[in-house]
Amino acid sequence: MAEDFEYADQVPPSFDGKAADAGGFNPGLIVLMLVVGLLLIFLVGNYVLYVYAQKTLPPKKKKPVSKKKMKREKLKQGVSAPGE
């Protein structure tokens, strides 16, 4: 009966510790590399768009200052407002 089992003293490859290491990349490592890669592409893309916008868009127009505010500022500085 012992002669029937040819491979009785050998461990199957699925249970061998060496076979697990030779399987390739760890799936968790692949997901981590994918997430980090996408995040890096997102950040670099935003920076490139920001630099492009700074070069091409015209500067923002300032809001006009009301006459009331101008009068108040001049009074704070000690200069009399015109027409007084």
PDB file of C-alpha atoms in Angstrom:
ATOM      1  CA  MET A   1       0.000   0.000   0.000  1.00  0.00           C
ATOM      2  CA  ALA A   2       2.920   2.369   0.683  1.00  0.00           C
ATOM      3  CA  GLU A   3       4.075   1.858  -2.884  1.00  0.00           C
ATOM      4  CA  ASP A   4       0.772   3.363  -4.193  1.00  0.00           C
ATOM      5  CA  PHE A   5       1.685   6.894  -3.089  1.00  0.00           C
ATOM      6  CA  GLU A   6       4.577   7.981  -5.206  1.00  0.00           C
ATOM      7  CA  TYR A   7       4.806  11.520  -3.759  1.00  0.00           C
ATOM      8  CA  ALA A   8       3.961  10.756  -0.123  1.00  0.00           C
ATOM      9  CA  ASP A   9       7.083  12.437   1.256  1.00  0.00           C
ATOM     10  CA  GLN A  10       6.741  15.657  -0.808  1.00  0.00           C
ATOM     11  CA  VAL A  11       4.722  18.757   0.058  1.00  0.00           C
ATOM     12  CA  PRO A  12       2.287  19.992  -2.628  1.00  0.00           C
ATOM     13  CA  PRO A  13       3.371  23.320  -4.190  1.00  0.00           C
ATOM     14  CA  SER A  14       0.219  25.117  -3.008  1.00  0.00           C
ATOM     15  CA  PHE A  15       1.240  24.527   0.627  1.00  0.00           C
ATOM     16  CA  ASP A  16       4.903  25.211   0.131  1.00  0.00           C
ATOM     17  CA  GLY A  17       6.138  28.544   1.546  1.00  0.00           C
ATOM     18  CA  LYS A  18       8.418  29.176  -1.423  1.00  0.00           C
ATOM     19  CA  ALA A  19       5.603  29.205  -3.978  1.00  0.00           C
ATOM     20  CA  ALA A  20       3.789  32.105  -2.278  1.00  0.00           C
ATOM     21  CA  ASP A  21       6.798  34.411  -2.669  1.00  0.00           C
ATOM     22  CA  ALA A  22       7.165  33.701  -6.366  1.00  0.00           C
ATOM     23  CA  GLY A  23       3.579  34.773  -7.140  1.00  0.00           C
ATOM     24  CA  GLY A  24       4.493  38.299  -8.258  1.00  0.00           C
ATOM     25  CA  PHE A  25       3.454  41.662  -6.788  1.00  0.00           C
ATOM     26  CA  ASN A  26       1.386  41.898  -3.666  1.00  0.00           C
ATOM     27  CA  PRO A  27      -2.164  43.096  -4.609  1.00  0.00           C
ATOM     28  CA  GLY A  28      -2.056  45.651  -1.790  1.00  0.00           C
ATOM     29  CA  LEU A  29       1.139  47.092  -3.225  1.00  0.00           C
ATOM     30  CA  ILE A  30      -0.456  47.401  -6.667  1.00  0.00           C
ATOM     31  CA  VAL A  31      -3.461  49.275  -5.238  1.00  0.00           C
ATOM     32  CA  LEU A  32      -1.173  51.543  -3.215  1.00  0.00           C
ATOM     33  CA  MET A  33       0.958  52.350  -6.266  1.00  0.00           C
ATOM     34  CA  LEU A  34      -2.180  53.061  -8.305  1.00  0.00           C
ATOM     35  CA  VAL A  35      -3.616  55.443  -5.687  1.00  0.00           C
ATOM     36  CA  VAL A  36      -0.296  57.257  -5.195  1.00  0.00           C
ATOM     37  CA  GLY A  37       0.145  57.531  -8.963  1.00  0.00           C
ATOM     38  CA  LEU A  38      -3.309  59.020  -9.469  1.00  0.00           C
ATOM     39  CA  LEU A  39      -2.766  61.464  -6.610  1.00  0.00           C
ATOM     40  CA  LEU A  40       0.561  62.521  -8.066  1.00  0.00           C
ATOM     41  CA  ILE A  41      -0.971  63.030 -11.530  1.00  0.00           C
ATOM     42  CA  PHE A  42      -3.778  65.106  -9.965  1.00  0.00           C
ATOM     43  CA  LEU A  43      -1.384  67.368  -8.051  1.00  0.00           C
ATOM     44  CA  VAL A  44       0.997  67.867 -10.977  1.00  0.00           C
ATOM     45  CA  GLY A  45      -1.941  68.583 -13.297  1.00  0.00           C
ATOM     46  CA  ASN A  46      -3.335  71.194 -10.925  1.00  0.00           C
ATOM     47  CA  TYR A  47       0.055  72.881 -10.668  1.00  0.00           C
ATOM     48  CA  VAL A  48       0.434  72.978 -14.450  1.00  0.00           C
ATOM     49  CA  LEU A  49      -3.055  74.465 -14.852  1.00  0.00           C
ATOM     50  CA  TYR A  50      -2.314  77.053 -12.145  1.00  0.00           C
ATOM     51  CA  VAL A  51       0.912  78.163 -13.841  1.00  0.00           C
ATOM     52  CA  TYR A  52      -0.819  78.313 -17.224  1.00  0.00           C
ATOM     53  CA  ALA A  53      -3.672  80.397 -15.772  1.00  0.00           C
ATOM     54  CA  GLN A  54      -1.253  82.816 -14.134  1.00  0.00           C
ATOM     55  CA  LYS A  55       0.448  83.434 -17.462  1.00  0.00           C
ATOM     56  CA  THR A  56      -2.619  83.724 -19.691  1.00  0.00           C
ATOM     57  CA  LEU A  57      -5.468  85.214 -17.649  1.00  0.00           C
ATOM     58  CA  PRO A  58      -5.621  89.005 -17.256  1.00  0.00           C
ATOM     59  CA  PRO A  59      -5.259  90.399 -13.731  1.00  0.00           C
ATOM     60  CA  LYS A  60      -8.439  90.835 -11.687  1.00  0.00           C
ATOM     61  CA  LYS A  61     -10.057  94.228 -11.803  1.00  0.00           C
ATOM     62  CA  LYS A  62     -10.280  96.025  -8.491  1.00  0.00           C
ATOM     63  CA  LYS A  63     -13.679  97.024  -7.193  1.00  0.00           C
ATOM     64  CA  PRO A  64     -14.356 100.752  -7.441  1.00  0.00           C
ATOM     65  CA  VAL A  65     -14.112 102.524  -4.098  1.00  0.00           C
ATOM     66  CA  SER A  66     -17.267 104.386  -3.108  1.00  0.00           C
ATOM     67  CA  LYS A  67     -17.181 108.126  -2.495  1.00  0.00           C
ATOM     68  CA  LYS A  68     -18.185 107.586   1.121  1.00  0.00           C
ATOM     69  CA  LYS A  69     -15.199 105.321   1.757  1.00  0.00           C
ATOM     70  CA  MET A  70     -12.825 107.732   0.019  1.00  0.00           C
ATOM     71  CA  LYS A  71     -14.093 110.592   2.166  1.00  0.00           C
ATOM     72  CA  ARG A  72     -13.729 108.515   5.361  1.00  0.00           C
ATOM     73  CA  GLU A  73     -10.169 107.466   4.458  1.00  0.00           C
ATOM     74  CA  LYS A  74      -9.118 111.039   3.718  1.00  0.00           C
ATOM     75  CA  LEU A  75     -10.567 112.211   7.025  1.00  0.00           C
ATOM     76  CA  LYS A  76      -8.596 109.491   8.833  1.00  0.00           C
ATOM     77  CA  GLN A  77      -5.393 110.702   7.152  1.00  0.00           C
ATOM     78  CA  GLY A  78      -6.083 114.289   8.120  1.00  0.00           C
ATOM     79  CA  VAL A  79      -6.682 115.591   4.596  1.00  0.00           C
ATOM     80  CA  SER A  80      -9.871 117.549   4.163  1.00  0.00           C
ATOM     81  CA  ALA A  81     -12.269 116.124   1.599  1.00  0.00           C
ATOM     82  CA  PRO A  82     -12.816 118.258  -1.505  1.00  0.00           C
ATOM     83  CA  GLY A  83     -15.880 120.509  -1.439  1.00  0.00           C
ATOM     84  CA  GLU A  84     -15.814 121.077   2.321  1.00  0.00           C
TER      85      GLU A  84
END
